Structures are given as C-alpha cells and as structure tokens.
Coordinates of C-alpha atoms and ligand atoms in Angstrom, one line a residue:
M10 CA 11.1 -15.3 -1.9
Y11 CA 8.2 -16.1 0.6
D12 CA 4.8 -16.9 -0.9
P13 CA 1.8 -16.2 1.5
L14 CA -0.5 -18.2 -0.8
T15 CA 1.3 -21.4 -0.4
T16 CA 3.4 -21.1 2.8
S17 CA 1.9 -21.5 6.0
K18 CA 4.9 -20.0 8.0
L19 CA 6.7 -16.7 7.7
A20 CA 10.3 -17.2 8.9
N21 CA 11.6 -14.8 11.4
K22 CA 15.2 -13.2 11.9
Q23 CA 14.9 -12.2 7.9
P24 CA 16.8 -8.8 7.0
L25 CA 14.8 -6.0 5.6
A26 CA 14.5 -5.9 1.8
D27 CA 17.5 -4.7 0.3
S28 CA 15.6 -1.4 -1.0
Y29 CA 16.6 2.1 -1.3
W30 CA 14.4 3.2 1.6
A31 CA 16.6 0.5 3.6
S32 CA 19.7 2.2 2.8
T33 CA 18.2 5.4 4.4
V34 CA 17.9 4.4 8.0
P35 CA 20.1 1.9 10.1
S36 CA 18.2 -1.1 9.8
A37 CA 18.9 -1.7 13.8
Q38 CA 16.6 0.8 14.5
L39 CA 13.6 -1.0 13.5
R40 CA 14.7 -4.0 14.9
T41 CA 13.4 -4.5 18.4
K42 CA 13.4 -7.7 21.0
P43 CA 11.8 -10.9 20.3
L44 CA 9.4 -12.5 22.8
A45 CA 11.1 -14.6 25.1
T46 CA 8.5 -15.8 27.5
D47 CA 4.8 -16.2 28.2
I48 CA 2.7 -13.1 28.6
S49 CA -0.8 -11.8 28.8
T50 CA -2.2 -8.7 26.9
D51 CA -5.7 -7.3 26.8
V52 CA -5.3 -7.2 22.9
L53 CA -2.6 -8.5 20.5
I54 CA -1.7 -6.9 17.1
I55 CA -0.1 -9.4 14.8
G56 CA 2.1 -7.1 12.2
A57 CA 4.1 -4.3 12.7
G58 CA 3.3 -2.3 9.7
Y59 CA 1.3 0.9 9.6
T60 CA -2.1 -0.9 10.2
G61 CA -0.9 -2.5 13.4
M62 CA 1.0 0.4 14.6
S63 CA -1.8 2.8 13.8
C64 CA -4.1 0.6 15.5
A65 CA -2.0 0.5 18.7
L66 CA -1.6 3.9 18.7
H67 CA -5.1 5.0 18.6
L68 CA -6.2 2.2 21.3
A69 CA -3.5 3.7 23.6
E70 CA -4.3 7.4 22.9
Q71 CA -8.0 7.7 22.1
H72 CA -9.2 4.4 24.2
H73 CA -6.6 3.8 27.1
I74 CA -6.4 0.6 25.9
E75 CA -3.1 -0.9 25.8
A76 CA -2.0 -3.5 23.1
T77 CA 1.2 -5.6 22.2
V78 CA 2.6 -5.6 18.9
I79 CA 4.5 -8.4 17.5
D80 CA 5.8 -8.8 13.7
A81 CA 7.3 -12.1 12.6
N82 CA 10.5 -9.7 11.4
S83 CA 11.5 -6.3 12.2
V84 CA 9.2 -3.2 12.2
A85 CA 7.5 -2.4 9.2
W86 CA 9.3 -5.4 7.3
G87 CA 6.5 -6.0 5.0
C88 CA 4.7 -3.4 2.6
S89 CA 5.1 -0.7 4.9
S90 CA 9.1 -0.4 4.3
R91 CA 8.7 -1.2 0.8
N92 CA 6.1 1.0 -1.0
A93 CA 6.9 3.7 -3.2
G94 CA 5.9 6.3 -0.8
F95 CA 2.6 7.7 -2.5
V96 CA 0.2 9.5 -0.3
L97 CA -3.1 9.4 -2.3
H98 CA -6.8 10.4 -1.4
S99 CA -8.1 6.5 -2.2
S100 CA -7.3 3.1 -1.4
G101 CA -8.6 -0.2 -3.2
R102 CA -9.2 -0.1 -6.7
K103 CA -12.9 0.8 -7.0
S104 CA -13.4 4.5 -8.6
F105 CA -15.8 6.7 -7.0
S106 CA -18.0 6.6 -9.7
Q107 CA -18.7 2.7 -9.6
M108 CA -19.2 3.2 -5.8
Q109 CA -22.0 5.5 -6.6
Q110 CA -23.2 3.2 -9.0
Q111 CA -23.1 0.5 -6.7
W112 CA -23.9 1.7 -3.3
G113 CA -25.7 5.1 -4.0
E114 CA -24.3 8.9 -3.9
D115 CA -24.4 9.1 -0.1
T116 CA -22.4 6.0 0.7
M117 CA -19.8 6.9 -2.0
R118 CA -19.6 10.5 -0.3
A119 CA -18.7 8.8 3.1
V120 CA -16.3 6.7 1.8
H121 CA -14.6 9.4 0.0
A122 CA -14.8 11.5 3.2
E123 CA -13.3 8.3 5.1
M124 CA -10.3 8.4 2.4
L125 CA -9.7 12.0 3.0
E126 CA -9.8 11.5 6.5
G127 CA -7.1 9.2 6.3
V128 CA -4.8 11.5 4.7
E129 CA -5.9 14.2 7.2
R130 CA -4.8 11.9 9.8
L131 CA -1.6 10.8 8.4
N132 CA -0.6 14.4 8.3
Q133 CA -1.4 15.2 11.5
L134 CA 1.0 12.5 12.6
I135 CA 3.7 13.6 10.7
A136 CA 3.3 17.1 12.1
R137 CA 4.3 15.6 15.5
G138 CA 7.5 15.5 14.5
I139 CA 8.1 12.5 12.0
D140 CA 10.8 13.6 9.3
C141 CA 9.6 11.4 6.5
E142 CA 11.3 13.6 3.7
Q143 CA 7.6 14.7 2.1
Q144 CA 8.1 16.2 -1.3
S145 CA 6.2 19.1 -2.9
P146 CA 2.4 18.5 -3.5
G147 CA 0.6 17.2 -6.6
Y148 CA -0.5 14.0 -7.9
L149 CA -0.2 13.5 -12.1
K150 CA -2.5 11.2 -13.9
L151 CA -1.1 10.2 -17.2
A152 CA -3.0 9.2 -20.3
H153 CA -1.2 6.5 -22.0
R154 CA -3.4 6.8 -25.2
P155 CA -5.2 9.7 -26.3
R156 CA -8.5 8.4 -25.6
Y157 CA -7.7 8.1 -21.7
F158 CA -7.0 11.9 -21.9
E159 CA -10.9 12.1 -22.5
Q160 CA -11.6 9.7 -19.6
L161 CA -9.2 11.6 -17.3
K162 CA -10.8 15.0 -18.3
A163 CA -14.1 13.5 -17.5
Q164 CA -12.8 12.0 -14.5
A165 CA -11.6 15.5 -13.3
E166 CA -14.8 17.4 -14.1
L167 CA -16.4 14.6 -11.9
Q168 CA -14.5 14.9 -9.1
K169 CA -14.8 18.7 -9.3
K170 CA -18.6 18.6 -9.6
M171 CA -18.7 15.9 -6.4
F172 CA -16.1 16.6 -4.1
N173 CA -14.9 20.4 -5.3
V174 CA -11.2 19.1 -5.5
D175 CA -8.7 21.1 -7.0
V176 CA -7.8 19.3 -10.3
D177 CA -6.2 20.6 -13.4
I178 CA -6.4 19.4 -17.1
L179 CA -3.0 19.4 -18.6
S180 CA -2.5 19.1 -22.5
R181 CA 0.6 17.0 -23.5
D182 CA 2.3 19.8 -23.8
Q183 CA 1.8 21.9 -21.1
L184 CA 2.5 18.2 -19.2
H185 CA 5.6 18.3 -20.8
Q186 CA 6.6 21.7 -20.5
Q187 CA 5.5 22.3 -16.7
Y188 CA 6.1 18.8 -15.3
A189 CA 7.5 15.6 -17.1
A190 CA 8.0 15.3 -20.8
D191 CA 7.0 11.7 -20.8
Q192 CA 6.9 10.3 -24.3
N193 CA 4.2 7.8 -23.3
A194 CA 2.0 10.5 -22.2
Y195 CA -1.1 12.2 -24.5
G196 CA -1.9 14.5 -21.6
A197 CA -2.7 14.3 -18.1
I198 CA -4.8 15.8 -14.8
R199 CA -2.8 17.0 -12.0
F200 CA -4.6 16.7 -7.9
A201 CA -3.2 19.4 -6.3
K202 CA -3.4 17.4 -3.2
G203 CA -1.5 13.7 -2.8
Y204 CA 2.6 13.8 -2.4
G205 CA 5.6 11.5 -2.0
L206 CA 7.4 10.5 1.3
N207 CA 10.0 8.1 2.6
P208 CA 8.2 5.2 4.1
I209 CA 10.5 3.5 6.3
K210 CA 11.1 7.0 7.9
L211 CA 7.4 7.0 7.9
A212 CA 7.5 3.7 9.9
L213 CA 10.1 4.9 12.5
G214 CA 7.9 7.9 13.1
Y215 CA 5.3 5.5 13.8
K216 CA 7.5 3.3 16.2
D217 CA 8.8 6.3 17.9
L218 CA 5.2 7.7 18.7
L219 CA 4.6 3.8 20.0
S220 CA 7.5 4.1 22.7
Q221 CA 6.2 7.1 23.7
V222 CA 2.9 5.7 24.7
N223 CA 4.9 2.4 26.2
V224 CA 3.2 -0.1 23.6
S225 CA 5.6 -3.2 23.4
I226 CA 6.7 -4.1 20.0
Y227 CA 8.6 -7.5 19.7
S228 CA 10.0 -7.9 16.4
D229 CA 11.2 -11.6 15.2
T230 CA 8.0 -13.1 16.6
P231 CA 5.7 -15.0 14.2
A232 CA 2.4 -15.7 15.4
L233 CA 2.6 -19.5 14.6
S234 CA -0.8 -20.6 15.5
I235 CA -3.8 -19.0 17.0
E236 CA -5.7 -21.2 19.6
K237 CA -9.4 -20.4 20.6
Q238 CA -10.2 -20.3 24.3
N239 CA -13.2 -19.6 26.7
H240 CA -12.2 -16.3 27.1
G241 CA -10.2 -15.2 24.1
H242 CA -7.2 -16.6 22.4
I243 CA -3.7 -18.0 23.2
V244 CA -1.2 -17.1 20.0
H245 CA 1.9 -19.5 20.0
T246 CA 5.1 -17.8 19.0
P247 CA 8.5 -19.6 18.7
Q248 CA 9.8 -18.5 22.4
G249 CA 6.3 -17.9 24.3
N250 CA 2.9 -18.0 24.1
I251 CA 0.6 -14.8 24.2
R252 CA -2.8 -15.0 26.2
A253 CA -5.2 -12.4 24.6
K254 CA -8.7 -11.4 25.1
K255 CA -8.8 -9.7 21.4
I256 CA -6.7 -10.1 18.8
V257 CA -6.0 -7.9 15.8
L258 CA -4.6 -9.4 12.5
A259 CA -2.8 -6.5 10.6
S260 CA -0.6 -8.9 8.7
N261 CA -2.1 -7.8 5.2
G262 CA -0.4 -9.3 2.2
Y263 CA 2.2 -11.1 4.2
T264 CA -0.4 -13.2 6.0
P265 CA 0.7 -17.0 6.0
K266 CA -1.9 -19.4 4.7
G267 CA -4.3 -20.5 7.0
L268 CA -3.3 -18.2 10.2
H269 CA -7.2 -17.5 10.9
P270 CA -10.5 -18.6 9.5
V271 CA -11.6 -15.1 8.7
L272 CA -8.9 -14.5 6.8
N273 CA -8.5 -18.0 4.9
N274 CA -9.1 -17.7 0.7
K275 CA -10.1 -14.2 1.2
T276 CA -7.2 -12.2 -0.2
L277 CA -4.9 -12.4 -3.5
P278 CA -1.6 -11.5 -2.2
V279 CA 0.2 -9.8 -5.5
L280 CA 3.7 -8.9 -6.0
S281 CA 4.2 -5.2 -6.9
Q282 CA 7.8 -4.1 -7.9
V283 CA 10.0 -1.2 -7.6
I284 CA 13.0 0.2 -9.1
V285 CA 15.6 3.3 -8.1
T286 CA 18.0 4.3 -10.5
R287 CA 21.4 6.0 -9.8
P288 CA 21.1 9.3 -9.1
L289 CA 21.0 11.3 -12.1
T290 CA 23.1 14.2 -12.7
D291 CA 21.6 17.9 -13.9
Q292 CA 22.4 17.6 -17.2
E293 CA 20.4 14.1 -17.6
L294 CA 17.8 15.9 -15.5
S295 CA 17.6 18.7 -17.9
L296 CA 17.8 16.7 -21.0
C297 CA 15.1 14.5 -20.2
Q298 CA 12.9 17.2 -18.6
L299 CA 11.2 15.1 -15.6
Q300 CA 11.3 19.0 -13.8
T301 CA 8.5 17.8 -11.1
N302 CA 9.1 15.6 -7.8
Q303 CA 5.5 15.0 -7.5
V304 CA 4.0 11.6 -7.8
I305 CA 2.9 10.5 -11.1
M306 CA 0.9 7.6 -12.4
D307 CA -0.4 6.2 -15.7
T308 CA -3.9 5.0 -16.7
R309 CA -2.7 1.6 -18.2
A310 CA -4.6 -1.4 -16.6
L311 CA -1.2 -2.8 -15.4
K312 CA -0.3 0.7 -14.1
Y313 CA 3.0 2.3 -13.9
Y314 CA 4.1 4.7 -11.3
Y315 CA 7.0 6.8 -10.7
R316 CA 8.6 9.8 -8.6
K317 CA 11.9 11.6 -8.7
L318 CA 13.3 11.4 -5.1
P319 CA 15.0 14.1 -3.3
D320 CA 18.8 12.6 -4.3
K321 CA 17.7 13.1 -7.8
R322 CA 16.9 9.1 -8.5
I323 CA 13.9 7.9 -10.3
L324 CA 11.9 5.6 -8.3
F325 CA 9.6 3.5 -11.1
G326 CA 7.3 0.8 -10.3
G327 CA 4.9 -1.6 -11.2
R328 CA 3.4 -5.3 -11.4
G329 CA 6.1 -8.0 -10.3
A330 CA 6.0 -11.8 -10.7
I331 CA 3.1 -13.9 -9.9
T332 CA 4.7 -16.3 -7.6
G333 CA 7.2 -15.6 -5.0
K334 CA 9.2 -18.4 -6.7
S335 CA 10.2 -16.0 -9.4
A336 CA 10.0 -12.7 -7.6
E337 CA 13.6 -12.2 -7.9
D338 CA 13.9 -12.9 -11.5
P339 CA 15.7 -9.5 -12.9
Y340 CA 13.6 -10.0 -15.8
Y341 CA 10.8 -7.9 -14.1
A342 CA 13.1 -5.1 -13.1
E343 CA 14.4 -5.3 -16.3
R344 CA 10.9 -4.8 -17.5
L345 CA 10.3 -1.9 -15.7
L346 CA 13.7 0.2 -16.9
A347 CA 12.6 -0.5 -20.2
V348 CA 9.5 1.0 -19.9
L349 CA 10.7 4.2 -17.8
K350 CA 13.8 4.5 -21.1
S351 CA 10.7 4.3 -23.3
S352 CA 9.0 7.4 -21.4
Y353 CA 12.4 9.2 -21.4
P354 CA 14.5 7.9 -24.2
S355 CA 17.9 10.5 -23.1
L356 CA 18.0 8.1 -20.0
K357 CA 18.9 5.1 -22.1
H358 CA 22.5 4.5 -20.4
V359 CA 20.9 4.9 -17.0
S360 CA 21.3 1.9 -14.6
V361 CA 19.7 0.6 -11.6
D362 CA 20.9 0.6 -8.1
Y363 CA 18.1 -1.0 -6.2
A364 CA 15.2 -3.4 -7.1
W365 CA 12.7 -5.1 -4.9
A366 CA 9.3 -6.3 -4.5
G367 CA 6.4 -6.9 -1.8
W368 CA 3.0 -8.5 -1.6
I369 CA 0.1 -6.2 -1.6
S370 CA -3.2 -7.6 -0.3
V371 CA -6.1 -7.4 -3.1
A372 CA -9.6 -8.2 -2.3
L373 CA -12.3 -9.6 -4.5
D374 CA -14.3 -6.4 -4.5
E375 CA -11.5 -4.1 -4.8
I376 CA -12.2 -2.5 -1.2
P377 CA -10.3 -2.3 1.7
H378 CA -12.0 -4.2 4.7
V379 CA -12.0 -3.5 8.6
Y380 CA -14.0 -6.1 10.0
Q381 CA -14.3 -8.6 12.6
N382 CA -15.2 -12.6 13.7
A383 CA -18.8 -13.3 14.7
E384 CA -17.6 -13.2 18.4
N385 CA -16.2 -9.9 18.2
N386 CA -13.2 -10.8 19.4
V387 CA -10.9 -11.2 16.3
F388 CA -10.4 -8.2 13.9
Y389 CA -8.9 -7.5 10.8
A390 CA -7.9 -4.8 8.1
T391 CA -6.8 -5.8 4.5
G392 CA -7.3 -5.5 1.1
Y393 CA -5.9 -2.1 0.4
C394 CA -5.4 -3.1 -2.9
G395 CA -1.6 -1.6 -3.1
S396 CA -3.0 1.8 -1.9
G397 CA -2.2 2.1 1.7
V398 CA 0.4 4.4 2.9
S399 CA -2.4 7.0 4.0
F400 CA -5.5 4.9 4.7
T401 CA -3.7 2.4 6.8
C402 CA -3.7 5.3 9.2
Q403 CA -7.4 5.5 9.3
A404 CA -7.6 1.7 8.9
G405 CA -5.9 1.5 12.3
K406 CA -8.0 4.1 13.8
R407 CA -11.3 2.2 12.7
L408 CA -9.7 -1.1 13.9
A409 CA -9.1 0.6 17.4
D410 CA -12.6 2.0 17.5
K411 CA -14.3 -1.3 16.8
V412 CA -11.8 -3.2 19.3
A413 CA -13.0 -0.5 21.9
G414 CA -16.5 -1.1 21.0
S415 CA -17.2 2.5 19.6
A416 CA -19.0 3.1 16.5
V417 CA -17.6 3.5 13.0
P418 CA -19.2 5.0 9.8
N419 CA -21.9 3.0 8.1
I420 CA -19.9 2.3 5.4
P421 CA -19.3 -1.0 3.6
L422 CA -15.4 -0.8 4.0
Y423 CA -16.6 -1.4 7.7
Q424 CA -19.6 -3.2 7.7
T425 CA -19.3 -6.1 5.4
P426 CA -16.4 -9.0 5.7
L427 CA -13.8 -9.6 2.8
P428 CA -16.0 -11.7 0.4
H429 CA -14.5 -15.3 -0.2
F430 CA -12.8 -16.0 -3.7
P431 CA -14.3 -18.2 -5.7
L432 CA -12.2 -21.6 -6.7
P433 CA -9.6 -20.0 -4.2
A434 CA -7.3 -22.5 -5.3
F435 CA -7.2 -21.2 -8.9
R436 CA -6.3 -17.3 -7.5
R437 CA -3.3 -17.7 -9.5
V438 CA -4.8 -18.7 -12.7
G439 CA -7.0 -15.7 -12.3
Q440 CA -4.4 -13.0 -11.7
W441 CA -2.5 -14.5 -14.6
A442 CA -5.8 -14.2 -17.1
Y443 CA -5.9 -10.7 -15.7
F444 CA -2.3 -9.9 -16.6
Q445 CA -2.7 -11.2 -20.1
Y446 CA -6.0 -9.5 -20.7
G447 CA -4.3 -6.0 -19.3
R448 CA -1.1 -6.4 -21.3
F449 CA -3.4 -6.9 -24.6
K450 CA -5.5 -4.1 -23.2
D451 CA -2.6 -1.8 -22.7
A452 CA -1.0 -2.6 -26.1
Y453 CA -3.7 -2.4 -28.4
F454 CA -6.3 -0.2 -26.6
Ligands
FAD9 C1 6.4 -2.4 -4.1 C2 5.0 -1.6 -3.3 C3 4.8 -0.4 -3.6 C4 3.7 0.6 -3.1 N1 3.5 1.8 -2.9 C5 2.4 2.2 -2.6 C6 2.4 3.6 -2.8 O1 3.2 4.2 -3.4 N2 1.3 4.4 -2.0 C7 0.1 3.7 -1.0 O2 -0.6 4.1 -0.4 N3 0.8 2.1 -0.8 C8 1.6 1.5 -1.4 N4 1.9 0.2 -1.9 C9 1.1 -0.7 -0.4 C10 1.2 -0.1 0.9 O3 3.0 -0.1 1.0 C11 0.7 -1.0 2.1 O4 -0.6 -0.9 1.9 C12 0.8 -0.8 3.4 O5 2.2 -0.8 3.7 C13 0.0 -2.0 4.2 O6 0.7 -1.9 5.5 P1 0.2 -3.3 6.7 O7 0.6 -2.7 7.6 O8 -1.3 -3.1 6.2 O9 0.9 -4.3 5.9 P2 2.5 -4.8 5.8 O10 3.3 -3.2 6.0 O11 2.4 -5.5 5.0 O12 2.4 -5.5 7.0 C14 2.4 -6.6 7.5 C15 3.5 -7.2 8.7 O13 3.0 -8.5 9.0 C16 3.7 -9.2 9.6 N5 3.5 -10.8 9.3 C17 2.5 -11.3 8.6 N6 2.5 -12.7 9.2 C18 2.9 -12.7 10.7 C19 2.8 -13.4 11.5 N7 2.1 -14.7 11.6 N8 2.8 -13.3 12.7 C20 3.7 -11.9 13.0 N9 3.7 -11.0 11.9 C21 3.1 -11.6 11.1 C22 5.0 -9.3 8.4 O14 6.0 -9.4 8.6 C23 4.7 -7.5 8.1 O15 5.5 -6.7 8.6 C24 2.9 -0.3 -2.0 C25 3.2 -1.8 -1.8 C26 4.2 -2.5 -2.6 C27 4.8 -3.6 -2.0

C-alpha cells in the first residue's frame, strides 16, 4: 500500500479500497473526469475528501468564490470512504481537561463550541437530503478495566458540569442488559449525542451538493508538484497545469512526502484498520446480546471501536500496521477479529467479509490545525487524529473563511501552525515505541 511518509507520488486511477462501504454504492458515482487541459482558477483545492468538499461548498455558498477540486483518485478515495462512520463531538486526541489545563477555561470552551458546531453543520448538510443511513443516537465509552470505569465516571461528571451534556453512567450489568454484553467491559458512560452513518454515502452527498453549485471536481488528477509564481502558483498534474491564486491542501493523511513545505515533516500518517463481519442471524445477535446500533469505543490506549450496521454485520476497528508495506498483512484483521470474539465469545465462528485500512493524520500536539503560509495563499486543514467525520465539515468552513479573508475564532486550532516533529526521520520509530507502550499499558494497567 502507498505509504505517504516515504513516497512522493500518489498514483492515480486506483480503485476505491475494497471496503464494505464501497459495496453499498456504484463506484462509478464517485469517479469524475480527469483534468485534460491547462486551466486557471481562483482557488485550487487538492483532495476531494470531506475537508476539500466542505471547503469548496462553503466557498461557493457563503463567499461566492468559485473553486476547483482535484483528487489523485476518485472522490473520497482516502479516509472519507474508509472510515467507521462515527459522528462524534470531538476531534484530535487532546481531552477537554488537557485543553483546560494548557489553554485555560475560555479557550477550552471555545474549542468545544467549535466541535459542537461541526456536528450541527454536518447534521444541517445531511438534512438537505443526503441519505447516509444515520443510525440511532448514542455513543458508549466502555471501561476496559474497573479503574477506568472510575475515570469515565469522573469524565461524565466533568462534562455534565462544564458543558451540561446529556451523559449516563452505566454499571457493567446495566450496560450488558440495555446495550451490549461486551465481556471486556467493566461499565460505561453513554453520551446521548453521537451516531453512526454510512461514510461513502455522506461523501456522495457532498459531491451532489457541489454539482448543484457548479464546482468542478477532477478525479485521477494528482498534484505532482506545486510551483510558486509571482501571483499565486502553478500546480502540475499529468495532463494539465492549473494556475491558481490560492491553494488549499486538503490531502490530509494521504499527502505525499514533500508536496509542500507548509506540511513537510509536520504530520504522522498512521494506519487505522477496520473489519466487517458477515451479517449475523437474529439468533446470533440475541445470543451475544449486542442489542444496540449506537457507536461504541473503549478506554484502551490503543482503542478499539465498533458498531452494528443496518444489515446486522459488526464493524470493528483499531490500529493497523505501521508501514504501508505491511498494511495488507492479514495479521491485523485477524487481531481485530480475535478481540471482537473475546468481547462476544458466542461469536467464535463468525467470519469476516471485508477488511481494509486507511491513513489518518496525527499532529504532534494532537489537535487539528486549519492554517496558512506567511503569504496567505496556501491553506491547509489536517491532524484530525482519526476523528474527522464531523469536524472536517467545520474545518472546511473555516478554511473557506480564511481563504475569503473572513475572521475565524481565536483558538489554537486556527491560530497556530502544525508543529514540526522533532527528528522527523524517526517518526516511525516513535510510533512503534508508542504502540509497545500502549500494548503493555492495555495488558497490565
Ligand atoms: C479506518 C478508519 C476509520 C475511521 N473512523 C472514523 C470515525 O468513525 N469517525 C471519525 O470522525 N473519523 C474517522 N476516521 C477519520 C476520518 O475518516 C478522517 O478524519 C476524514 O475522512 C478526513 O477527511 P479528509 O478529507 O481530510 O481526508 P481524506 O478523506 O483522506 O482525503 C484526502 C484526499 O486527498 C487526496 N490526495 C492526496 N494527495 C493528493 C495529491 N497530491 N493530489 C491530489 N489529491 C491528493 C487523496 O486521494 C484523498 O482522497 C477514520 C479513518 C480511518 C482510516
């Protein structure tokens, strides 16, 4: 598999990942024509995932600025067609209590409000007619050890006090009886908000909205290099050059090595892996007691997450391989299946129909950044750390605001650049060390 940390060219004409989601739509619907001539545009957006499409939509509808979007492959070929479809009120990996400690209460609250607005914005977009199979609301966080249940309870109390959120505390018995008899869980908290959707249908919805405002999206059109000019840039693609006054880098975890200095050595692409089982029978479901189709995540350092899909399959996800070279090793899917079976032992014979992985983008400071270069003509949004289905919608809006010269909230997500990784050549070593630490912590603490 393509590895963005080591490869400077993302090949075009690649099919969608062989995912469960890809089986739910005709893939041709996501493929548009490639660019076949030289063009000029005010704003060129590189990457047609949720971020790029949200930016183009907000530029057109709120700022009346026309943009052109290109993708090296089809629309949403990256994470936006591969994710687990959890819509959560958060992004990045930094907790709100860490934000409070680091930035103070007002800034933490402003970040929280922005993340909430991301979910509301996404919901409004979906309400315009996107059929993306939204499931019933509810987000369960499971304690994988008794002492993590204490931490979850404290977290629930804090969130109630700080944000007045609707969150319940569930003992192991309550969890098992009402939602899911996960044998690895020692209690849970349940947020009333948060839900699952079909991510590829969401991407199709974005694409349809863009066609309604006449934004051109060119598939199979990789940005091979970006050349700085006196008044803007020329972006070279295989069959045409694009002259653009402003550029938006919406290539996230798939950004090829060296695409532009604003991103060089500033993110860590990490593989996230998902499996989807065959559909379960009603008898299997009643035996294993996975009653809910709300979204579920645990408290491990190396988290697992899962949900029951509308056709009674289970989607189960966690970390994948470290390098692109080993991404397709069946070991990673088998490991996820083994954990699923340990949570639901009666599913010991269940098989997997789909397994795939995708590159998420991790920022050193564990928060997303929507920022720009000193000349104010190259913009980017990245660093969602694997949690971007809703926040990409907001990040795209904020990118559009910045491109248009409008003010954005004064929070670190929008006012600080991505930090450099120290010793960038050793990012994989650092990731490997973190995984070892996480495995040890999850096994013994
Ligand atoms: C397995 C997995 C599970 C996940 N689950 C969840 C979840 O449940 N909830 C959640 O909130 N988040 C989840 N995420 C993360 C979420 O999918 C991402 O945060 C989000 O999709 C990012 O969207 P994006 O548009 O920024 O990037 P992407 O969707 O990755 O799009 C980037 C695009 O840029 C294109 N590109 C790259 N380089 C170039 C170039 N040089 N020229 C042209 N195009 C280029 C790529 O082809 C790609 O299509 C998950 C991710 C993975 C991989």
